[in-house]
XYZ file of C-alpha atoms in Angstrom:
112
model
C -22.799 -8.492 18.732
C -19.463 -7.079 19.789
C -17.827 -4.218 17.923
C -14.695 -6.359 17.780
C -16.470 -8.524 15.200
C -16.476 -5.545 12.826
C -12.677 -5.457 12.960
C -11.825 -9.165 13.073
C -14.018 -10.372 10.183
C -12.680 -7.833 7.617
C -9.127 -8.476 8.822
C -9.485 -12.220 8.255
C -11.106 -11.694 4.838
C -8.374 -9.247 3.780
C -5.641 -11.623 4.945
C -7.120 -14.511 2.952
C -7.497 -12.376 -0.196
C -3.986 -10.996 0.259
C -2.542 -14.515 0.402
C -4.489 -15.694 -2.654
C -3.559 -12.676 -4.781
C 0.099 -12.929 -3.782
C 0.253 -16.629 -4.614
C -1.422 -16.164 -8.007
C 0.930 -13.419 -9.159
C 4.181 -14.541 -7.545
C 5.999 -15.616 -10.717
C 4.185 -13.515 -13.319
C 5.639 -10.720 -15.400
C 5.149 -7.313 -13.798
C 3.111 -4.620 -15.563
C 4.423 -1.078 -15.941
C 1.553 0.472 -17.923
C -2.216 0.563 -17.686
C -4.534 -0.279 -14.811
C -4.023 -3.464 -12.833
C -6.227 -4.315 -9.860
C -3.778 -6.751 -8.288
C -1.034 -4.803 -6.494
C 1.433 -7.674 -6.860
C 1.337 -7.580 -10.660
C 2.781 -4.052 -10.690
C 6.420 -3.034 -10.892
C 7.865 -1.252 -7.885
C 7.699 2.070 -9.722
C 3.968 1.632 -10.305
C 3.474 0.512 -6.688
C 5.164 3.720 -5.565
C 2.884 5.794 -7.790
C -0.140 3.936 -6.442
C 0.943 4.700 -2.878
C 0.999 8.404 -3.802
C -2.526 8.098 -5.171
C -3.602 6.676 -1.802
C -2.892 9.969 -0.006
C -6.327 11.485 -0.826
C -7.982 8.210 0.157
C -6.206 8.270 3.542
C -7.340 11.867 4.033
C -10.959 10.973 3.238
C -10.873 7.986 5.591
C -9.393 10.141 8.346
C -12.054 12.824 7.841
C -14.784 10.164 7.842
C -13.472 8.791 11.135
C -13.241 12.321 12.518
C -16.842 13.154 11.610
C -18.414 9.860 12.682
C -16.579 9.000 15.898
C -16.231 10.630 19.268
C -12.540 10.324 20.068
C -10.471 12.740 22.100
C -7.812 14.929 20.469
C -4.927 12.652 21.487
C -6.562 9.670 19.770
C -7.107 11.713 16.592
C -3.459 12.759 16.600
C -2.289 9.167 17.084
C -4.589 7.970 14.299
C -3.360 10.691 11.941
C 0.257 9.892 12.739
C -0.392 6.202 12.059
C -1.862 7.040 8.642
C 1.105 9.272 7.814
C 3.645 6.726 9.036
C 2.094 3.800 7.153
C 1.768 5.814 3.942
C 5.350 7.066 4.215
C 6.724 3.595 4.933
C 4.849 2.147 1.955
C 6.152 4.886 -0.335
C 9.745 4.603 0.890
C 9.782 0.808 0.666
C 8.576 0.851 -2.928
C 10.980 3.680 -3.838
C 14.003 1.817 -2.446
C 12.986 -1.432 -4.156
C 12.405 0.426 -7.446
C 15.865 2.038 -7.298
C 17.478 -1.308 -6.451
C 15.655 -3.019 -9.307
C 16.691 -0.271 -11.754
C 20.343 -0.734 -10.768
C 20.061 -4.498 -11.314
C 18.594 -3.938 -14.755
C 21.294 -1.447 -15.740
C 24.038 -3.846 -14.599
C 22.502 -6.735 -16.547
C 22.221 -4.604 -19.696
C 25.918 -3.735 -19.513
C 26.788 -7.396 -19.011
C 28.321 -7.037 -15.576
């Protein structure tokens, strides 16, 4: 069995679950308190907080890859930079959307 199977099968399963969870929570009210498993049911502020909580998870995954694989130093640097870039992009996206949503709410409360 090819090692590619170990990457393709989880990717397909994650894509299917992602689509189902997005479709189920598309028009629902967003939650700002308490634990919610589905990422799409959270407000952008809570999504941003969740992305901050993912930093230790990214570090543990990176260390696990470091200890269990035999990559050269350039590959480890590229992998680390990818983790940092994806985490930063996720955080920034949710922060910008949260700020935009807060402005929309404040304008609607003033009646503008």
